[in-house]
Amino acid sequence: MKSLTKIGLGILTSVGGYLEVGSIGTAIQAGAAFRFSLLWTIALGTICIAFLTEMTGRLAAVSHEPVVAAVRKRFGIRVHLWPLTTQVVIDLLVLASEIGGASLALELATGITIRVWVIPVALLVWALLWFATFGSIEHSVAVLGLVTLSFTVAAWWLRPNLAELARGLVPHRPAQDAARYGYLAVGILGATVSPYLFSFYSSGAVEEKWRVKELMPNRIVAAAGMMFGGLVAMSVIVVAAMVLAPRGINGDFYQQAATMLSLPFGRWGFRVFCASLFIGCVGAALELALDVSYIVGQSFGWAWSEDQPPAEEARFALGYSIAVALGTIPSLLGIDPLAFTMFSMAMTVVALPILIAPLLVVMNDEHHLRAYTNGWITNAAVIAIVALAFALAVVAIPLQILGG
Amino acid sequence: MMADRGINLVRDLLDAQLLDGDERRLGRVDDVLLEIRDGRPPRVAAMEVGAATLARRINPTLGRWVRRAAIRWLPVSLRPVRLPLTTLRAVGVDLEIDVDEATKRRLLRVEAWLRRRVVRPLPGGKENEA
């Protein structure tokens, strides 16, 4: 039973990876434009992120140290400065997208303009972080995140052609519009293989005081948590493909896309869509704001724990407070949240190699991991992921211009 | 436990997390100082902790700039704290040190200032409320 509650960390992490504005947005566009043929990107992204979270969870369980702390210690501040700065910038960009996404969900639900909602959404995120503990945030987001399974129910109800689904799991050249296909593939991978997921997951494992006996639960939580997210993201593609594509809706506008659940669920569909988007974005925003505080605090050796009251850890609490405040700026300036999200996803992809490559060294360091260093399978996986990340980083900017 | 094996200055000390006996995080070792002595071999004098030290390691100009800016504008001192190796109690992934309350206060100056001036005046900012 106790190890069952650990799945909460996997689902919380997964909500931030798959059910936030970037993932839902790219999945809708992919389904609407290319039907099932981009399903493989979710499968590939899920395998990558499951490997990365398992590794950093293992590091946390064995050394009681999260991944960012290990990178500073192993490489020294002069090297660590680069991944640290990169990740803080990326986290802030994606955090701003999530605050925009949650505000957009409220605009869809009420018809009141997005700008009115930005400050209330930011205050909600801040207040949850300021007053609540890690455990309560984890479990409430994990439970509320289950609402997004309604996409899976909808996909089931729509009875997709299984042979066509299976073909979508294998990469192949699109019949037309290759630039947009590539652009969406990179966007989905950028939204899925988000570096904050594994720095957050390993911090969470330290918060929950995982030990060596948690290594088996860690594997299950990493795999099951990411499969949950991957399943929902694939369901979004399937529903978009079966509802939006035949009607010629391209998914560029959330206003039209929000009706995609109305076919299976009637007038509840629209509300469920707005609720899913809101919960996913708020969950991801909580995760991102915490991640900024985690990685900065861990890099400089400050006290960091969401379980302590703010007065016990002033620097940690002010870190996420400043992050949330900065995250409101793009939406308040009136920048379109969807365009800003696609930009953030492309930037994530460009930054991926610099954030993942240090893992190859850290995860083979016996000083940190004792007998639990990477074996040949996990090392091969990191090398493959870093190679993939380099390839994506090279094509991300050209595809952003050609396809977006 | 430390007498029978050597401590690697870069692997074990530099950039390592400092903890007190209650596992409270006190910062990281931002630099290690050697003392040069006439006619005798150099020896490790102290571990240094502080934002200005860290900035100097990244770039000497940045270090000078941080030090000057701190003296001129910051209401709290950023003067580096030196910890002699005699404070070391355990060396693992993290370093456990045994320091007196005054040293602990100097290590946590910025934290204490922010708690007093920024966090406490906010709702939910008192220690006993959460």
XYZ file of C-alpha atoms in Angstrom:
534
model
C 0.000 0.000 0.000
C 2.816 2.364 0.889
C 4.493 1.859 -2.449
C 1.138 2.502 -4.115
C 1.159 6.087 -2.811
C 4.559 6.604 -4.468
C 2.841 6.418 -7.841
C 1.620 9.937 -6.998
C 5.065 11.346 -7.797
C 5.057 9.545 -11.145
C 1.603 10.854 -12.055
C 2.360 14.395 -10.835
C 5.553 14.450 -12.929
C 3.653 12.984 -15.838
C 0.885 15.616 -15.631
C 3.579 18.270 -16.068
C 5.042 16.383 -18.998
C 2.019 15.406 -21.055
C -1.116 17.211 -19.970
C 0.082 20.785 -20.036
C -0.664 23.396 -22.660
C 2.284 22.526 -24.942
C 1.595 18.795 -25.060
C -2.163 19.113 -25.485
C -1.716 21.874 -28.081
C 0.807 19.972 -30.203
C -1.148 16.702 -29.890
C -4.359 18.384 -31.099
C -2.600 19.954 -34.074
C -0.871 16.652 -34.889
C -4.145 14.681 -34.821
C -6.089 17.313 -36.762
C -3.468 17.647 -39.517
C -1.935 14.150 -39.790
C -4.467 11.862 -38.091
C -2.647 8.996 -36.333
C 0.651 9.296 -38.161
C 2.475 11.192 -35.373
C 1.569 8.726 -32.581
C 5.128 7.366 -32.742
C 6.535 10.661 -31.431
C 4.631 10.198 -28.153
C 5.801 6.578 -27.903
C 9.423 7.607 -28.529
C 9.219 10.541 -26.104
C 7.681 8.302 -23.429
C 10.499 5.754 -23.692
C 13.105 8.557 -23.432
C 11.527 10.300 -20.448
C 10.865 7.011 -18.614
C 14.569 6.122 -18.873
C 15.628 9.591 -17.696
C 13.250 9.696 -14.731
C 14.188 6.155 -13.638
C 17.864 7.157 -13.652
C 17.508 10.358 -11.696
C 15.129 8.647 -9.248
C 17.777 5.954 -8.732
C 20.425 8.626 -8.106
C 18.139 10.245 -5.515
C 17.363 6.935 -3.794
C 21.008 5.831 -3.567
C 22.853 9.104 -2.826
C 19.922 11.079 -1.299
C 20.974 13.805 -3.680
C 19.001 15.189 -6.635
C 20.511 15.300 -10.098
C 21.308 19.041 -10.199
C 23.275 18.828 -6.928
C 25.265 15.908 -8.340
C 26.064 17.858 -11.525
C 27.413 20.848 -9.556
C 29.557 18.594 -7.365
C 30.848 16.434 -10.214
C 31.575 19.178 -12.744
C 32.224 22.248 -10.556
C 30.492 25.592 -10.792
C 32.217 26.779 -13.982
C 30.684 23.979 -16.033
C 27.473 23.685 -14.027
C 26.684 27.350 -14.623
C 25.687 26.550 -18.247
C 23.081 23.837 -17.696
C 21.806 25.745 -14.640
C 21.255 29.033 -16.474
C 19.789 27.233 -19.487
C 17.326 25.324 -17.395
C 16.208 28.340 -15.367
C 15.478 30.206 -18.627
C 13.614 27.224 -20.133
C 11.643 26.658 -16.917
C 10.563 30.306 -16.869
C 9.493 30.213 -20.543
C 7.438 27.052 -20.039
C 6.039 28.371 -16.712
C 4.833 31.478 -18.546
C 3.198 29.210 -21.166
C 1.382 27.243 -18.445
C 0.082 30.368 -16.721
C -1.140 31.483 -20.145
C -2.670 28.034 -20.755
C -4.565 27.957 -17.451
C -5.842 31.492 -18.126
C -6.888 30.392 -21.617
C -8.847 27.468 -20.123
C -10.718 29.965 -17.927
C -11.346 32.227 -20.933
C -12.801 29.277 -22.860
C -15.004 28.339 -19.913
C -16.300 31.836 -19.100
C -15.868 33.940 -22.232
C -14.032 36.568 -20.183
C -10.747 37.664 -21.772
C -7.552 35.848 -20.847
C -5.822 38.948 -19.455
C -8.293 39.149 -16.567
C -7.324 35.607 -15.469
C -3.532 35.878 -15.512
C -3.114 37.464 -12.058
C -5.715 35.214 -10.312
C -4.091 32.102 -11.837
C -0.622 33.252 -10.716
C -1.937 34.007 -7.212
C -3.544 30.552 -7.030
C -0.280 28.850 -8.027
C 1.704 30.978 -5.586
C -0.720 30.425 -2.690
C -0.701 26.635 -3.194
C 3.099 26.622 -3.096
C 3.295 29.034 -0.158
C 0.735 27.368 2.105
C 0.671 23.676 1.092
C 3.181 20.854 1.566
C 4.792 18.725 -1.132
C 2.668 15.693 -0.275
C -0.651 17.533 -0.464
C 0.241 19.166 -3.801
C 1.438 15.832 -5.157
C -1.646 13.883 -4.215
C -4.209 16.506 -5.210
C -2.653 17.070 -8.652
C -2.282 13.309 -9.161
C -5.958 12.702 -8.307
C -7.343 15.700 -10.234
C -5.077 14.783 -13.163
C -7.116 11.600 -13.600
C -9.836 13.836 -15.153
C -7.676 13.863 -18.274
C -8.379 10.137 -18.687
C -11.655 11.384 -20.205
C -9.631 11.816 -23.429
C -8.840 8.098 -23.266
C -12.494 7.266 -22.616
C -13.435 9.440 -25.605
C -10.826 7.758 -27.827
C -12.206 4.346 -26.783
C -15.768 5.454 -27.474
C -14.857 6.685 -30.969
C -13.622 3.170 -31.935
C -10.534 4.015 -33.999
C -9.315 1.583 -36.664
C -6.704 -0.507 -34.824
C -4.626 -1.268 -37.926
C -4.332 2.451 -38.663
C -3.407 3.111 -34.999
C -0.637 0.514 -35.188
C 0.708 2.080 -38.407
C 0.895 5.428 -36.589
C 3.321 3.945 -34.086
C 5.934 3.472 -36.837
C 7.626 6.616 -38.238
C 7.115 7.166 -41.960
C 7.228 10.009 -44.460
C 4.018 12.036 -44.646
C 2.141 12.220 -47.930
C 2.133 16.029 -47.906
C 3.413 19.019 -45.964
C 6.640 17.466 -44.665
C 7.814 20.721 -43.044
C 4.747 20.976 -40.833
C 4.961 17.254 -40.024
C 8.569 17.719 -38.881
C 7.682 20.858 -36.956
C 4.949 19.050 -35.015
C 7.159 15.978 -34.419
C 9.848 18.192 -32.875
C 7.232 20.138 -30.903
C 5.748 16.943 -29.429
C 9.166 15.561 -28.523
C 10.109 18.913 -26.962
C 6.892 18.976 -24.956
C 7.385 15.368 -23.812
C 11.113 15.082 -23.100
C 11.146 18.156 -20.865
C 14.309 18.447 -18.781
C 12.438 19.852 -15.793
C 10.624 16.514 -15.466
C 13.661 14.605 -14.310
C 15.169 17.355 -12.148
C 11.747 17.688 -10.520
C 11.269 13.935 -10.173
C 14.641 13.434 -8.485
C 13.961 16.379 -6.136
C 10.594 14.837 -5.298
C 12.259 11.503 -4.552
C 14.611 13.267 -2.116
C 11.644 15.139 -0.585
C 9.986 11.770 0.019
C 13.217 10.345 1.470
C 13.520 7.445 -0.956
C 16.188 4.893 -0.027
C 17.827 1.942 -1.776
C 14.798 -0.231 -0.989
C 12.774 2.160 -3.171
C 14.726 1.205 -6.322
C 12.090 -1.269 -7.494
C 9.129 1.065 -6.778
C 11.147 3.785 -8.580
C 11.275 1.686 -11.758
C 7.565 0.993 -11.615
C 6.650 4.601 -10.781
C 8.834 5.998 -13.589
C 7.441 3.553 -16.140
C 3.789 3.619 -15.019
C 3.688 7.381 -14.454
C 5.048 8.147 -17.908
C 2.835 5.515 -19.540
C -0.175 7.213 -17.967
C 0.851 10.531 -19.532
C 1.728 8.910 -22.853
C -1.636 7.148 -22.977
C -3.543 10.401 -22.425
C -1.426 12.296 -24.988
C -2.004 9.554 -27.568
C -5.726 9.684 -26.792
C -5.701 13.432 -27.503
C -4.184 12.722 -30.949
C -6.783 10.014 -31.636
C -9.741 12.199 -30.616
C -8.423 15.159 -32.625
C -7.902 12.876 -35.637
C -11.423 11.439 -35.474
C -13.369 14.578 -34.512
C -11.455 17.591 -35.838
C -9.737 16.241 -38.986
C -12.952 15.183 -40.834
C -14.449 18.643 -40.152
C -11.398 20.451 -41.501
C -10.557 22.073 -38.141
C -6.775 22.417 -38.001
C -6.369 22.785 -34.245
C -4.558 26.118 -34.421
C -7.271 27.643 -32.251
C -8.209 26.260 -28.878
C -11.686 27.791 -29.257
C -12.510 25.270 -32.010
C -10.425 22.454 -30.564
C -12.251 22.691 -27.240
C -15.348 21.181 -28.885
C -13.533 17.923 -29.645
C -14.952 16.144 -26.587
C -18.525 17.254 -27.354
C -19.109 14.375 -29.758
C -18.601 11.622 -27.174
C -19.687 13.549 -24.056
C -22.366 15.971 -25.276
C -22.501 19.297 -23.487
C -20.275 17.984 -20.677
C -17.487 17.545 -23.222
C -16.642 21.219 -23.402
C -16.470 21.556 -19.607
C -14.302 18.446 -19.279
C -11.932 19.834 -21.914
C -11.604 23.166 -20.066
C -11.164 21.403 -16.701
C -8.497 19.068 -18.120
C -6.580 21.947 -19.662
C -6.818 24.008 -16.463
C -5.723 21.168 -14.151
C -2.873 20.138 -16.456
C -1.578 23.707 -16.763
C -1.837 24.507 -13.041
C -0.155 21.175 -12.199
C 2.661 21.911 -14.635
C 2.993 25.493 -13.355
C 3.357 24.216 -9.766
C 5.998 21.772 -10.931
C 7.918 24.389 -12.932
C 7.908 27.070 -10.233
C 9.109 24.493 -7.693
C 11.725 23.275 -10.144
C 13.221 26.785 -10.428
C 13.568 26.934 -6.635
C 14.860 23.363 -6.472
C 17.621 23.719 -9.036
C 18.810 27.134 -7.824
C 18.715 26.075 -4.152
C 20.439 22.759 -4.871
C 23.125 24.456 -6.955
C 24.023 26.855 -4.152
C 23.491 24.481 -1.237
C 20.542 26.336 0.301
C 17.898 24.596 2.354
C 15.259 23.415 -0.113
C 12.070 21.556 0.703
C 8.456 22.259 -0.131
C 7.535 20.561 3.174
C 9.002 23.367 5.298
C 7.066 26.592 5.981
C 8.381 29.608 4.007
C 9.938 31.174 7.112
C 12.199 28.131 7.517
C 13.445 28.420 3.968
C 13.127 32.022 2.884
C 15.366 31.756 -0.199
C 13.529 28.676 -1.465
C 10.102 30.267 -0.970
C 11.142 33.552 -2.579
C 12.650 31.644 -5.524
C 9.323 30.228 -6.670
C 7.522 33.461 -5.797
C 9.779 35.440 -8.160
C 9.433 32.717 -10.826
C 5.614 32.887 -10.707
C 5.700 36.705 -10.883
C 8.002 36.608 -13.947
C 5.775 33.949 -15.506
C 2.837 36.358 -15.746
C 4.685 38.854 -17.970
C 4.150 37.360 -21.473
C 0.395 36.859 -20.950
C -0.020 40.330 -19.419
C 1.756 41.799 -22.451
C -0.897 40.130 -24.591
C 1.404 37.606 -26.315
C -0.673 34.749 -27.788
C -0.280 31.796 -25.364
C -0.268 29.140 -28.087
C 2.414 30.895 -30.160
C 4.461 31.479 -27.004
C 4.098 27.799 -26.073
C 5.359 26.614 -29.457
C 8.331 28.961 -29.072
C 9.048 27.553 -25.571
C 8.873 23.971 -26.884
C 11.385 24.786 -29.646
C 13.712 26.408 -27.093
C 13.410 23.298 -24.880
C 14.530 21.124 -27.779
C 17.510 23.395 -28.512
C 18.564 23.208 -24.837
C 18.080 19.435 -24.431
C 21.616 18.199 -25.274
C 23.314 20.494 -22.751
C 20.882 19.369 -20.029
C 20.962 15.614 -20.698
C 24.635 15.060 -21.583
C 25.943 15.539 -17.980
C 23.795 12.547 -16.920
C 26.112 10.203 -18.789
C 28.962 11.138 -16.428
C 26.945 11.485 -13.221
C 25.091 8.198 -13.674
C 28.387 6.295 -13.999
C 29.990 7.872 -10.919
C 30.509 5.227 -8.223
C 31.144 7.940 -5.662
C 27.472 8.903 -5.973
C 25.799 5.677 -7.063
C 27.962 2.979 -5.423
C 26.945 -0.356 -6.980
C 23.912 1.131 -8.724
C 25.605 2.921 -11.645
C 24.141 2.622 -15.145
C 24.444 -0.723 -16.871
C 25.015 -1.045 -20.629
C 21.305 -0.794 -21.448
C 20.779 2.468 -19.555
C 24.067 3.904 -20.865
C 23.091 3.002 -24.422
C 19.736 4.690 -23.761
C 21.381 7.931 -22.540
C 23.739 7.988 -25.541
C 20.810 7.420 -27.914
C 18.756 10.141 -26.184
C 21.649 12.623 -26.305
C 22.177 11.832 -30.017
C 18.453 12.301 -30.653
C 18.525 15.545 -28.660
C 21.431 16.869 -30.773
C 19.617 15.990 -33.992
C 16.413 17.655 -32.775
C 18.306 20.747 -31.606
C 19.827 21.169 -35.078
C 16.513 20.900 -36.941
C 14.345 22.730 -34.379
C 14.973 26.319 -35.491
C 14.703 25.704 -39.289
C 11.495 23.708 -38.758
C 10.100 26.445 -36.504
C 10.529 28.869 -39.431
C 9.367 26.497 -42.204
C 6.517 24.697 -40.454
C 5.232 27.131 -37.846
C 37.006 7.479 9.848
C 38.976 10.088 7.929
C 42.388 9.149 9.314
C 42.683 5.922 7.379
C 41.884 7.273 3.921
C 42.812 10.430 2.085
C 40.381 13.192 1.218
C 40.394 14.245 -2.394
C 40.254 18.056 -2.430
C 38.363 18.382 -5.699
C 36.317 15.176 -5.629
C 35.350 15.253 -1.938
C 35.496 18.892 -0.806
C 35.112 21.387 -3.635
C 31.444 22.143 -4.502
C 30.211 19.684 -1.857
C 27.060 20.309 0.196
C 27.663 21.357 3.839
C 25.325 19.982 6.500
C 25.245 20.462 10.255
C 24.625 17.611 12.706
C 20.843 18.003 12.204
C 21.187 17.688 8.415
C 20.398 21.378 7.896
C 21.855 22.582 4.606
C 24.393 25.372 5.182
C 25.720 26.085 1.700
C 28.369 24.551 -0.544
C 32.155 24.616 -0.440
C 32.785 27.391 -2.952
C 36.584 27.243 -2.760
C 39.396 25.466 -0.908
C 42.347 27.498 0.447
C 45.916 26.246 0.737
C 48.379 27.933 3.100
C 51.915 28.401 1.778
C 54.448 28.122 4.588
C 58.176 29.059 4.539
C 60.375 25.991 4.324
C 57.511 23.609 4.960
C 55.016 21.937 2.616
C 51.743 23.815 1.925
C 48.724 22.669 3.851
C 44.970 22.978 3.473
C 43.924 26.021 5.482
C 40.172 26.259 5.063
C 37.025 25.769 3.016
C 35.514 29.041 1.846
C 31.773 29.647 1.443
C 30.181 32.731 -0.098
C 28.579 34.292 -3.154
C 31.595 36.529 -3.844
C 33.942 33.518 -3.693
C 31.740 31.605 -6.101
C 31.533 34.577 -8.462
C 35.342 34.942 -8.392
C 35.721 31.289 -9.365
C 33.462 31.828 -12.361
C 35.299 34.992 -13.384
C 37.638 37.301 -11.388
C 35.991 40.463 -12.759
C 32.555 39.141 -11.830
C 33.906 38.374 -8.352
C 35.155 41.957 -7.869
C 31.877 43.322 -9.202
C 29.786 41.193 -6.813
C 31.958 42.210 -3.848
C 31.702 45.927 -4.631
C 27.985 45.785 -5.361
C 27.400 43.932 -2.084
C 29.330 46.514 -0.064
C 27.607 49.448 -1.731
C 24.001 48.296 -2.111
C 23.212 45.150 -0.159
C 21.929 45.536 3.400
C 23.566 42.246 4.337
C 27.263 41.309 4.220
C 28.454 38.819 1.584
C 31.899 38.433 3.154
C 33.043 34.815 2.596
C 33.025 32.467 5.590
C 36.163 30.381 6.168
C 35.764 26.977 7.766
C 38.928 25.223 9.026
C 39.173 21.516 8.216
C 38.942 20.788 11.935
C 35.187 21.437 11.607
C 34.771 18.377 9.329
C 32.943 15.489 10.970
C 32.010 13.175 8.099
C 32.923 13.061 4.421
C 30.517 11.321 2.063
C 28.490 12.639 -0.863
C 27.815 15.575 1.510
C 30.066 17.033 4.202
C 28.933 17.125 7.800
C 30.519 19.947 9.788
C 30.428 20.913 13.441
C 30.393 24.700 13.817
C 29.301 27.039 16.603
C 26.086 29.074 16.433
C 27.920 32.282 15.470
C 29.465 30.630 12.396
C 26.120 29.096 11.475
C 24.551 32.547 11.661
C 27.243 33.931 9.357
C 26.642 31.093 6.860
C 22.907 31.860 6.890
C 23.072 35.704 6.916
C 21.168 36.202 3.644
C 18.586 33.566 4.584
C 17.977 35.217 7.979
C 17.745 38.704 6.479
C 15.181 37.592 3.863
C 13.167 35.760 6.519
C 13.050 38.809 8.772
C 12.452 41.509 6.174
C 10.516 39.774 3.389
C 8.873 36.493 4.434
C 7.654 37.269 7.978
C 5.598 40.330 6.983
C 3.716 38.212 4.392
C 0.639 36.139 5.316
C 1.678 32.621 6.309
C 5.237 33.818 6.804
C 5.521 32.992 10.513
C 7.279 29.801 11.559
C 4.411 28.454 13.644
C 1.609 29.094 11.160
C 2.158 26.417 8.547
